[in-house]
Coordinates of C-alpha atoms in Angstrom, one line a residue:
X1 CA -164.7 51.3 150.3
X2 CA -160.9 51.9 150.0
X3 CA -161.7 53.4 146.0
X4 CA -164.0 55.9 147.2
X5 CA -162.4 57.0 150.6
X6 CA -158.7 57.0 148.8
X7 CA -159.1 60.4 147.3
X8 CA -158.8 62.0 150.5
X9 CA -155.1 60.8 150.8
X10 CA -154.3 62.9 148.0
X11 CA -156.2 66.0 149.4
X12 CA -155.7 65.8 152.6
X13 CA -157.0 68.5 155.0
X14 CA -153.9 68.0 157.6
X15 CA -151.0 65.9 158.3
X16 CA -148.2 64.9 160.8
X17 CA -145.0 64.1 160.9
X18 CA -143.8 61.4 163.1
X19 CA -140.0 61.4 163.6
X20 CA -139.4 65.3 162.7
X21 CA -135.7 66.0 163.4
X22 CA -133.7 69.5 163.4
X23 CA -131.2 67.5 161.3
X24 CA -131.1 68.6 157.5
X25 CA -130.1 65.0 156.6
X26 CA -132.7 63.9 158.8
X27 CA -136.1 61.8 156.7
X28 CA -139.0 63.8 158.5
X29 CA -136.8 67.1 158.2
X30 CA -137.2 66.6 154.2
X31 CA -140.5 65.9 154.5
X32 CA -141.1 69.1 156.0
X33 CA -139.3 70.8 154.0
X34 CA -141.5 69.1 150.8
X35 CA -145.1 70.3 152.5
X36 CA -143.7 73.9 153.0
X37 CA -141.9 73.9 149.5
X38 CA -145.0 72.7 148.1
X39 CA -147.2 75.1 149.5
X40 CA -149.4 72.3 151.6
X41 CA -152.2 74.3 153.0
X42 CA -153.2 72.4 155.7
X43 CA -152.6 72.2 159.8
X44 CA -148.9 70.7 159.9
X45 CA -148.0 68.2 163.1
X46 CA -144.9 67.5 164.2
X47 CA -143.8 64.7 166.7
X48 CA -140.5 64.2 168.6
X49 CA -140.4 63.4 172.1
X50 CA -137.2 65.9 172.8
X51 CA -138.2 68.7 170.5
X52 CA -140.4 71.9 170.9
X53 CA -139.6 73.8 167.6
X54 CA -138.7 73.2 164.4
X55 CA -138.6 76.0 161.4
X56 CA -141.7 78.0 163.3
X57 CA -143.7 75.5 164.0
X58 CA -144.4 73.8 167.5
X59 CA -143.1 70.1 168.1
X60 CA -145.9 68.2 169.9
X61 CA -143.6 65.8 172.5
X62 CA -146.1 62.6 172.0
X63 CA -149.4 61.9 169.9
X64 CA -151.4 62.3 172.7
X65 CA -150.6 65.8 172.6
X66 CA -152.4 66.5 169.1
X67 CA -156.1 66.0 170.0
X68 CA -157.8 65.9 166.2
X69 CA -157.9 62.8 164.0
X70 CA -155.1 63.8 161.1
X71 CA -156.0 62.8 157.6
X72 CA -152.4 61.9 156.5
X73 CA -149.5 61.0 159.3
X74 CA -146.1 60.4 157.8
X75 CA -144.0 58.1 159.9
X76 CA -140.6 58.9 159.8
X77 CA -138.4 56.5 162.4
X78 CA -136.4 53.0 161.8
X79 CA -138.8 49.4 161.5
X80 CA -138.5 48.8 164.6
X81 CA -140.5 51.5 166.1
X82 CA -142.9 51.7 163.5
X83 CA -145.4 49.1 165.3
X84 CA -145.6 50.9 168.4
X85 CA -146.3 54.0 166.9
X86 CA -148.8 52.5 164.7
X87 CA -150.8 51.3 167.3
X88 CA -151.1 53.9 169.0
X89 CA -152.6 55.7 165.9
X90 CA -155.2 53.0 165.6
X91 CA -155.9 52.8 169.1
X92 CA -156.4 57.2 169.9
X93 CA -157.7 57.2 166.2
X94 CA -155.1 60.2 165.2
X95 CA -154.8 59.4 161.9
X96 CA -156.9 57.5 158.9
X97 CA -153.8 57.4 156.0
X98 CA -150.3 56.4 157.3
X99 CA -147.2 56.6 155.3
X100 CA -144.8 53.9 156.6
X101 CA -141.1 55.3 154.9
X102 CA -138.8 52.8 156.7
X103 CA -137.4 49.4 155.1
X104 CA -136.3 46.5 157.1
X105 CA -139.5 44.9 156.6
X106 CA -140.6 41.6 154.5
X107 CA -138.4 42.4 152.1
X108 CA -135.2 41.6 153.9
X109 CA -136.7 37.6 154.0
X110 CA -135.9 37.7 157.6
X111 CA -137.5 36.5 160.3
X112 CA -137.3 40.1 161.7
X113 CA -138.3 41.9 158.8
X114 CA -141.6 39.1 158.5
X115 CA -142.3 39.6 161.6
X116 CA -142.4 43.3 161.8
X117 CA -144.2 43.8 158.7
X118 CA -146.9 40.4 160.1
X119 CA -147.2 43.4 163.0
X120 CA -148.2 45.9 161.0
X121 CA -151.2 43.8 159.1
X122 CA -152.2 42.5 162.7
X123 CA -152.6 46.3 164.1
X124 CA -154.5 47.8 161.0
X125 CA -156.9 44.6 160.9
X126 CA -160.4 45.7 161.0
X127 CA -159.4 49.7 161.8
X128 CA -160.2 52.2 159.9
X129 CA -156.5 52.7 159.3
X130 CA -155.1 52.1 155.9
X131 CA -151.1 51.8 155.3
X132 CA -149.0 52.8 152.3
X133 CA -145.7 51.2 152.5
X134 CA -143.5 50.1 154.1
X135 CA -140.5 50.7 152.5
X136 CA -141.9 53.8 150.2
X137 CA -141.6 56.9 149.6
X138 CA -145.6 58.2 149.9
X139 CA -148.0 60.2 147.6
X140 CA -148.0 63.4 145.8
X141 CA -150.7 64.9 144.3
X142 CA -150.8 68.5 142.4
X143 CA -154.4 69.7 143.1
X144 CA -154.0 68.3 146.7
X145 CA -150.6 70.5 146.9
X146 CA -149.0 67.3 149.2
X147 CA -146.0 66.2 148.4
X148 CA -144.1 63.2 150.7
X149 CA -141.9 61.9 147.9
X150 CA -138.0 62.1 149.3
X151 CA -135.7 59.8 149.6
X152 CA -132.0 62.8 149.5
X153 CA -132.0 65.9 151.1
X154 CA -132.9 68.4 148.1
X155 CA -135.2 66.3 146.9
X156 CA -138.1 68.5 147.7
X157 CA -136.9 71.5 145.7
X158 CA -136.6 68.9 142.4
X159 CA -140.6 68.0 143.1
X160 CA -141.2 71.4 143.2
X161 CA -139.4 72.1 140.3
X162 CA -141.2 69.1 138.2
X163 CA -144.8 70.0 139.6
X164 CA -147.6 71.3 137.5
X165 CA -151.1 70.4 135.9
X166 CA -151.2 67.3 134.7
X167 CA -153.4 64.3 134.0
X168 CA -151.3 61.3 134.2
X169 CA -151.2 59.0 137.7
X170 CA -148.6 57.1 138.5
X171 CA -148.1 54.0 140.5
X172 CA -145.1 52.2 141.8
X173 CA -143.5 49.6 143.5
X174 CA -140.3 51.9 143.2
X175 CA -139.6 55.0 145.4
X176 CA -136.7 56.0 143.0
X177 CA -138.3 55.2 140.2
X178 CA -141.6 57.3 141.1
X179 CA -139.2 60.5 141.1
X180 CA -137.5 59.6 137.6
X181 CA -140.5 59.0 136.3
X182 CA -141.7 62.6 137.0
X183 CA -138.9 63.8 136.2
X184 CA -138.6 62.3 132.5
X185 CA -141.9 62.8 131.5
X186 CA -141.8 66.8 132.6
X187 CA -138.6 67.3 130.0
X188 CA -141.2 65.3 127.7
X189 CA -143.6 68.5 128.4
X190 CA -145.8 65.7 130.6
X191 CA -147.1 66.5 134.3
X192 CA -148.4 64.1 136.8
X193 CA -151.4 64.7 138.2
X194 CA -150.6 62.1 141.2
X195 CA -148.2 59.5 141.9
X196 CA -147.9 56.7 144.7
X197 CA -144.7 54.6 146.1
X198 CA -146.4 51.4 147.0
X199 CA -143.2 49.5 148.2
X200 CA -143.9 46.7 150.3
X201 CA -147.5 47.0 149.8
X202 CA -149.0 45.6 153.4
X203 CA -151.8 46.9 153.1
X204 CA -152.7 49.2 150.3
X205 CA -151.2 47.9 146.9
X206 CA -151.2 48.8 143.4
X207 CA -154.7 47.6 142.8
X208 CA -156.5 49.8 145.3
X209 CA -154.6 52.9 143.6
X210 CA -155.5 51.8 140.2
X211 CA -159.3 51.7 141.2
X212 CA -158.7 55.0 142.8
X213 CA -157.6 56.5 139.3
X214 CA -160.1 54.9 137.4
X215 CA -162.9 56.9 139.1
X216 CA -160.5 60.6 139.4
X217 CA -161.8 62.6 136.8
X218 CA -158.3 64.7 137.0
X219 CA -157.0 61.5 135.5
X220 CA -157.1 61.1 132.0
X221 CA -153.8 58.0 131.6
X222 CA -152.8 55.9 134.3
X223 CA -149.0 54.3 134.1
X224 CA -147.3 51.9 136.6
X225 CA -143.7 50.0 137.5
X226 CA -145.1 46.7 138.8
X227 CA -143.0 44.2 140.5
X228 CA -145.9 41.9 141.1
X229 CA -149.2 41.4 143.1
X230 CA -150.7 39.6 146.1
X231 CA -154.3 39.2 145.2
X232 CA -153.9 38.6 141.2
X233 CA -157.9 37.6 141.1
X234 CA -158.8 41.5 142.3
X235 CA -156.1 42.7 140.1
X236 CA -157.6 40.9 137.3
X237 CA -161.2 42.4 137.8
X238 CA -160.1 46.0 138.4
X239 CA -157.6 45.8 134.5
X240 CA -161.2 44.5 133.1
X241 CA -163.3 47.6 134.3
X242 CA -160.4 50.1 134.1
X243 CA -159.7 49.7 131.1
X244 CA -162.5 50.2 129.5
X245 CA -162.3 53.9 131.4
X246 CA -159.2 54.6 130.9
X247 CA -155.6 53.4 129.3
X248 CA -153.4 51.8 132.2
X249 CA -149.7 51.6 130.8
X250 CA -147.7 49.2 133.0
X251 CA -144.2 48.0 132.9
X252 CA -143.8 44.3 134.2
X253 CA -140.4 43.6 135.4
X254 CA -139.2 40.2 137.1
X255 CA -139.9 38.4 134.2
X256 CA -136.5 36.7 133.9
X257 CA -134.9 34.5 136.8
X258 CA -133.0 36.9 137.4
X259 CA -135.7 39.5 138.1
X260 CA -137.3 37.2 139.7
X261 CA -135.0 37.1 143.0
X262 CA -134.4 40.9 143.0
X263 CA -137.9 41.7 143.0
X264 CA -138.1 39.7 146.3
X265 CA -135.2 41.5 147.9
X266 CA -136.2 44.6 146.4
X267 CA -140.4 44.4 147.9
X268 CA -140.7 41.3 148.6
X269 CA -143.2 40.7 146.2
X270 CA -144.0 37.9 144.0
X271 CA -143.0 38.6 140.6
X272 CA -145.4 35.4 138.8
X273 CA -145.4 34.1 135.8
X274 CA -144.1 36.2 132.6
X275 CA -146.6 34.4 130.3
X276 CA -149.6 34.9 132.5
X277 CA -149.0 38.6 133.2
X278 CA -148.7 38.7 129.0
X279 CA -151.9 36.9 128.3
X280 CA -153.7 39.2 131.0
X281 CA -152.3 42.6 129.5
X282 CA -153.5 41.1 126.1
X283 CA -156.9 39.7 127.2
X284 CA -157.9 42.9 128.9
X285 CA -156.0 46.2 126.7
X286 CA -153.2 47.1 129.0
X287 CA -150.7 48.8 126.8
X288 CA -147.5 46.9 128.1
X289 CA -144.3 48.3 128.3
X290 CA -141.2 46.8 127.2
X291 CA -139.0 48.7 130.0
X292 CA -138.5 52.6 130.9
X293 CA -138.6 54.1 127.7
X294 CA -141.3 52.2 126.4
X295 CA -143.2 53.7 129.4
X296 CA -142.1 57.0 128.9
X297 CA -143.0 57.4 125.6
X298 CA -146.5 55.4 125.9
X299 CA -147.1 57.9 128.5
X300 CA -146.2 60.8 126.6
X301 CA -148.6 59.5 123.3
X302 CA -151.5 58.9 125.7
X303 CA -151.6 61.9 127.9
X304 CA -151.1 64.3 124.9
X305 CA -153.1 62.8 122.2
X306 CA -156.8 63.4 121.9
X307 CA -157.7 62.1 118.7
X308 CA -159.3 58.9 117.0
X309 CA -156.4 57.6 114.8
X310 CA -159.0 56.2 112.6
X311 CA -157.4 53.3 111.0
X312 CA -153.8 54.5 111.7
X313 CA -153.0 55.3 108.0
X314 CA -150.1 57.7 107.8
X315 CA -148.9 60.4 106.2
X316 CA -145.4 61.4 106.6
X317 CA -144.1 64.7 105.6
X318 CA -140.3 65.1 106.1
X319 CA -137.1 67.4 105.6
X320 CA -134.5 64.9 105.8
X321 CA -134.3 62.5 103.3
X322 CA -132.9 59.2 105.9
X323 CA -135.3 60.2 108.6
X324 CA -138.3 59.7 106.4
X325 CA -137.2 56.5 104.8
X326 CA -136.7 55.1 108.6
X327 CA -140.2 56.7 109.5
X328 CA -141.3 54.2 106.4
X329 CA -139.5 51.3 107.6
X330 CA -140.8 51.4 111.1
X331 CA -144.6 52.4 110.1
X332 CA -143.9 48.5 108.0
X333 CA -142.4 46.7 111.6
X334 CA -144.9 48.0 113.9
X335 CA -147.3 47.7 111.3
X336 CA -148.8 50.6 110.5
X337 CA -150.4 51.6 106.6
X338 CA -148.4 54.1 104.6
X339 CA -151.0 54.8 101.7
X340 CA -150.5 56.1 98.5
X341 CA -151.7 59.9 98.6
X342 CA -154.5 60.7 95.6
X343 CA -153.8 62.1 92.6
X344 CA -155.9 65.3 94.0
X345 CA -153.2 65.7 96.8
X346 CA -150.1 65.2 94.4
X347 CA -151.1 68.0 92.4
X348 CA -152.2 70.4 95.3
X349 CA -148.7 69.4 96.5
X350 CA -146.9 70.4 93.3
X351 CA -148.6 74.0 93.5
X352 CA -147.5 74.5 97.5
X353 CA -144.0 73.4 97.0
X354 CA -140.8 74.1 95.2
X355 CA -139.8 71.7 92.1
X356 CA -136.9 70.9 93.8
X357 CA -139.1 68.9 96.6
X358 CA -138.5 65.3 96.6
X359 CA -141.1 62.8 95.9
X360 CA -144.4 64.0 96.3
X361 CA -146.0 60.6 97.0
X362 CA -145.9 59.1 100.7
X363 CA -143.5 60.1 102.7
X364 CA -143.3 63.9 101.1
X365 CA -139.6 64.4 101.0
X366 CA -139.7 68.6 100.9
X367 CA -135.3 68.0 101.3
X368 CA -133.5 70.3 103.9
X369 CA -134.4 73.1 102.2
X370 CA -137.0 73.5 104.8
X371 CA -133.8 74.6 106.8
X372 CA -134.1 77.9 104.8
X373 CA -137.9 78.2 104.4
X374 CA -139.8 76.7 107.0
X375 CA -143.0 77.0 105.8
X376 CA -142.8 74.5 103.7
X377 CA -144.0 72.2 106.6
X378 CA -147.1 74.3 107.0
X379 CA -147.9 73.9 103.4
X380 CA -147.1 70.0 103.0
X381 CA -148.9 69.4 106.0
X382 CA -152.3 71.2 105.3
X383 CA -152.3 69.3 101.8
X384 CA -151.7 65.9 103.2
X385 CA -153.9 66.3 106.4
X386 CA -157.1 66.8 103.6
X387 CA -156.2 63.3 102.0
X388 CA -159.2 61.0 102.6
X389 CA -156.6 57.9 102.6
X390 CA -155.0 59.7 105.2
X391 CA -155.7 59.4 109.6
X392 CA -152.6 60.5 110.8
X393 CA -150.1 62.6 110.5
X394 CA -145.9 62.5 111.4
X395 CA -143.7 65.5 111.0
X396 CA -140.4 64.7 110.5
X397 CA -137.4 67.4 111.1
X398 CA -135.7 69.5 113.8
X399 CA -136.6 72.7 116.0
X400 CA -137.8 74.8 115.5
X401 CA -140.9 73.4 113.8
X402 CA -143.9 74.7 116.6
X403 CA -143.6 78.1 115.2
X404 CA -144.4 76.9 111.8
X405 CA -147.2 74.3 112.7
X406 CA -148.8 75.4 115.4
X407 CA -151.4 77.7 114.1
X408 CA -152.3 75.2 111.5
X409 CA -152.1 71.9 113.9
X410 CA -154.5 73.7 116.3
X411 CA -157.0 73.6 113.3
X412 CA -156.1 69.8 112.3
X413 CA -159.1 67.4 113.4
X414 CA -156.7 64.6 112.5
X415 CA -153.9 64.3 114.8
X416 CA -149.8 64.9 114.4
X417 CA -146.8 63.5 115.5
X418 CA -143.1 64.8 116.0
X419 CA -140.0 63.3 115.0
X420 CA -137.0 65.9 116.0
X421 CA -134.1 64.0 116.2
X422 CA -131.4 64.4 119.1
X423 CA -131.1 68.1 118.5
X424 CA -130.1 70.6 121.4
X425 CA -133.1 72.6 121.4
X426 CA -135.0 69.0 121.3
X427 CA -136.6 69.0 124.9
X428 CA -137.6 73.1 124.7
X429 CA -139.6 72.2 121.1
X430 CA -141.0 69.1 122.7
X431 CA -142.8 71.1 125.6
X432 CA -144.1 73.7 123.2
X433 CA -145.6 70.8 120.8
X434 CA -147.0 69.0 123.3
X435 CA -148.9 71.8 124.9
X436 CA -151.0 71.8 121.4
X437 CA -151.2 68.0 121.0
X438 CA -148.3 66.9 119.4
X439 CA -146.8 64.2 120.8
X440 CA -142.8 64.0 120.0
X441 CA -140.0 61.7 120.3
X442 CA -136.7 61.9 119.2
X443 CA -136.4 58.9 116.8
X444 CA -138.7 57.1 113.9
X445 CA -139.3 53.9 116.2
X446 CA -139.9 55.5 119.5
X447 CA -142.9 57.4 117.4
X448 CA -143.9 54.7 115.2
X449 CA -144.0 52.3 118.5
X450 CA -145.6 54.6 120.4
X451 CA -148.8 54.9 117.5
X452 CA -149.0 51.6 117.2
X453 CA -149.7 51.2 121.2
X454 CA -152.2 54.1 121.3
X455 CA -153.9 52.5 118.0
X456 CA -154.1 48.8 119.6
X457 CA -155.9 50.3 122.5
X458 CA -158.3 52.3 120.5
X459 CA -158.9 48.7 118.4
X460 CA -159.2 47.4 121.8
X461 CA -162.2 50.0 123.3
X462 CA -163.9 49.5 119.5
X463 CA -164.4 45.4 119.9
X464 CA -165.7 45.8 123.2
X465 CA -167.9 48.2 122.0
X466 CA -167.1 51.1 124.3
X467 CA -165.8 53.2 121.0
X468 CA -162.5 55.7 122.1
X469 CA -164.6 58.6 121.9
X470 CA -165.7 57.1 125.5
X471 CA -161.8 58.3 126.3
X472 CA -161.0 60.6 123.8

């Protein structure tokens, strides 16, 4: 029930603001300022009991005023009076989503904060009224044009600014990690399709999102920050369906002692056992991430790359000379094949490049005199992509390399990789890349990682028979 119906949180038809304020620095004031930046094109509601008008739009004094059921009501006040406000959304029925912002809940371990967040189960129970939060920062969605996600005051203009099509969804137990999550993956040339703060997760949690995903077609890679879970049985059972639909890139954290406590104070969740969540990640294909990069960059790889990787044989064609050696070294950690190329692709190579070029075997070393003449990629690359020993492809260099490559990657049916270094132009090349398929990272190991991830879970859909062309 709660997969299916779930979808209209993120397109909702019209939603209200509980706790609007006049007050720039005030949480529902943000909010509004996020639906109207964002171009929400729904009926907006706004409650406060000593207001009339804020920006244009009428303040309805209580809920009793507003006589429709909302889809989506944002509430925007202190713990405290988030009960009595929520029950009087179950009992009028004036809203079927609710987005509880406030913490002071459960994951104070108080027995104020249990109690208020006990409250908040007890008034839900057997409505039609499903919670996100408390302690979150809500949903956004790009086709849905809602955004809730705020937190500071000109946080609505840096949504805006990170928005477009995408097909990655995002869930988290982190409100401030949602936003620099976005945020990272857009310089990447990545968009998210939607994302979710979970926080506390009362009612709706991580699980209920990830079935949501599974079954959006406008989702192609599904990523997540995960503290822990409450029901790990259901959480178990929706990893074994998803993915077989889908990747689901997760980053398990309170895995250490350590971790352990602040995930408590953080959500109040219950971080479990390190070698279980392992053993589940492995048992079902969730590509794990080894902490924010890791997720990043696995993100990146999965939501650009639409090509079977064969059996992840590589061909490296490289300017610099130390670049390509550390390309080499990491295909052999992460285990990856470097073949030797034929002796059909060493002599086409010989015929496309200068003498001076470097070795001509695997990597191709073409030496930084592609500084000068460019094209040499083009050239190298064509030749090695027609090697039969070959499945894969990594570039090696620094911007600007799209101009050169992307008539001929367009045309590739085996797919390419970027290494650019930490150049200055780095993030502008990256966007243009990934816009035809090239993934691109800014090291040998962040690539060579990242291959290896999107590889395992392609081995992964291939022994359960699914094949990745069911993804791909």
């Amino acid at each position: 029930m709660k997969m299916l119906s779930l979808q209209g949180m993120f397109k909702p038809r019209s939603v209200m603001v509980v706790g609007i304020s006049n007050k720039p620095e005030n949480l529902g004031y943000t909010v509004l300022l996020s639906l109207r930046e964002f171009g929400f094109p729904g009926k907006v509601y706004l409650v406060n009991p000593r207001l009339t008008e804020i920006l244009g739009l009428k303040v309805h004094n209580s809920l009793e005023e507003i006589s429709e059921t909302v889809d989506l009501a944002v509430i925007c006040t202190s713990a405290e009076k988030v009960p009595s406000i929520l029950q009087k959304i179950v009992d009028e029925r004036k809203a079927r989503w609710v987005v509880v912002y406030a913490a002071g809940f459960g994951e104070l371990r108080t027995e104020e904060g249990l109690t208020l967040e006990e409250e908040i189960r007890r008034i839900i129970y057997g409505s039609e009224v499903h919670v996100v939060g408390p302690n979150c920062i809500g949903v956004y969605s790009f086709p849905g044009k809602i955004n809730t996600l705020t937190g500071a005051r000109d946080t609505y203009k840096l949504i805006s600014e990170l928005s477009g099509e995408g097909n990655v969804g995002f869930i988290s137990q982190s409100g401030w990690f949602t936003i620099q999550f976005m945020s990272a993956c857009v310089l990447r040339g990545v968009y998210l399709n939607k994302a979710v703060s979970t926080g506390n997760e009362t009612d709706l949690t991580t699980t209920d999102f990830m079935e949501c995903f599974a079954e959006d077609p406008e989702i192609r890679v599904i990523s997540s920050y995960l503290e822990g879970v409450k029901d790990g049985r259901k959480f178990i059972e929706t990893l074994k369906k998803t993915t077989l639909k889908k990747p689901v890139i997760i980053w398990k954290v309170g895995k250490t002692n350590v971790g352990k406590e602040a995930v408590k104070s953080h959500t109040g969740s219950l971080a479990g056992s390190a070698e279980i969540y392992d053993a589940v990640f492995r048992q079902f294909g969730v590509v794990s991430a080894e902490g924010n990069e890791d997720l990043i960059d696995y993100t990146v790889t999965f939501a650009t790359c639409k090509s079977f990787l064969g059996k992840g044989r590589v061909g490296i064609v490289s300017g610099p000379g130390g670049f390509a050696v550390a390309t080499a070294e990491a295909c052999e950690k992460f285990g990856l094949k470097i073949p030797k190329l034929s002796s059909q692709t060493v002599e086409k190579l010989r015929k496309v490049l200068p003498k001076f070029a470097g070795g001509l075997l695997n990597p191709v070393d073409l030496t930084m005199r592609v500084g000068m003449e460019p094209e040499l990629y083009r050239n190298a690359l064509e030749v090695v992509a027609e090697d039969e020993n070959v499945d894969l492809l990594i570039v090696v260099g620094n911007p600007p390399i799209y101009q050169t490559i992307k008539d001929l990657v367009k045309n590739l049916e085996k797919p390419v990789f970027a290494v650019l270094g930490y150049f200055k132009d780095f993030f502008e090349e990256t966007k243009k890349l990934v816009k035809i398929g090239v993934p691109t990272y800014p090291s040998p190991e962040k690539a060579v990682k990242s291959i290896k991830a999107l590889l395992n879970y392609q081995t992964y859909l291939e022994k359960k028979n699914v094949g990745s062309g069911a993804w791909i």
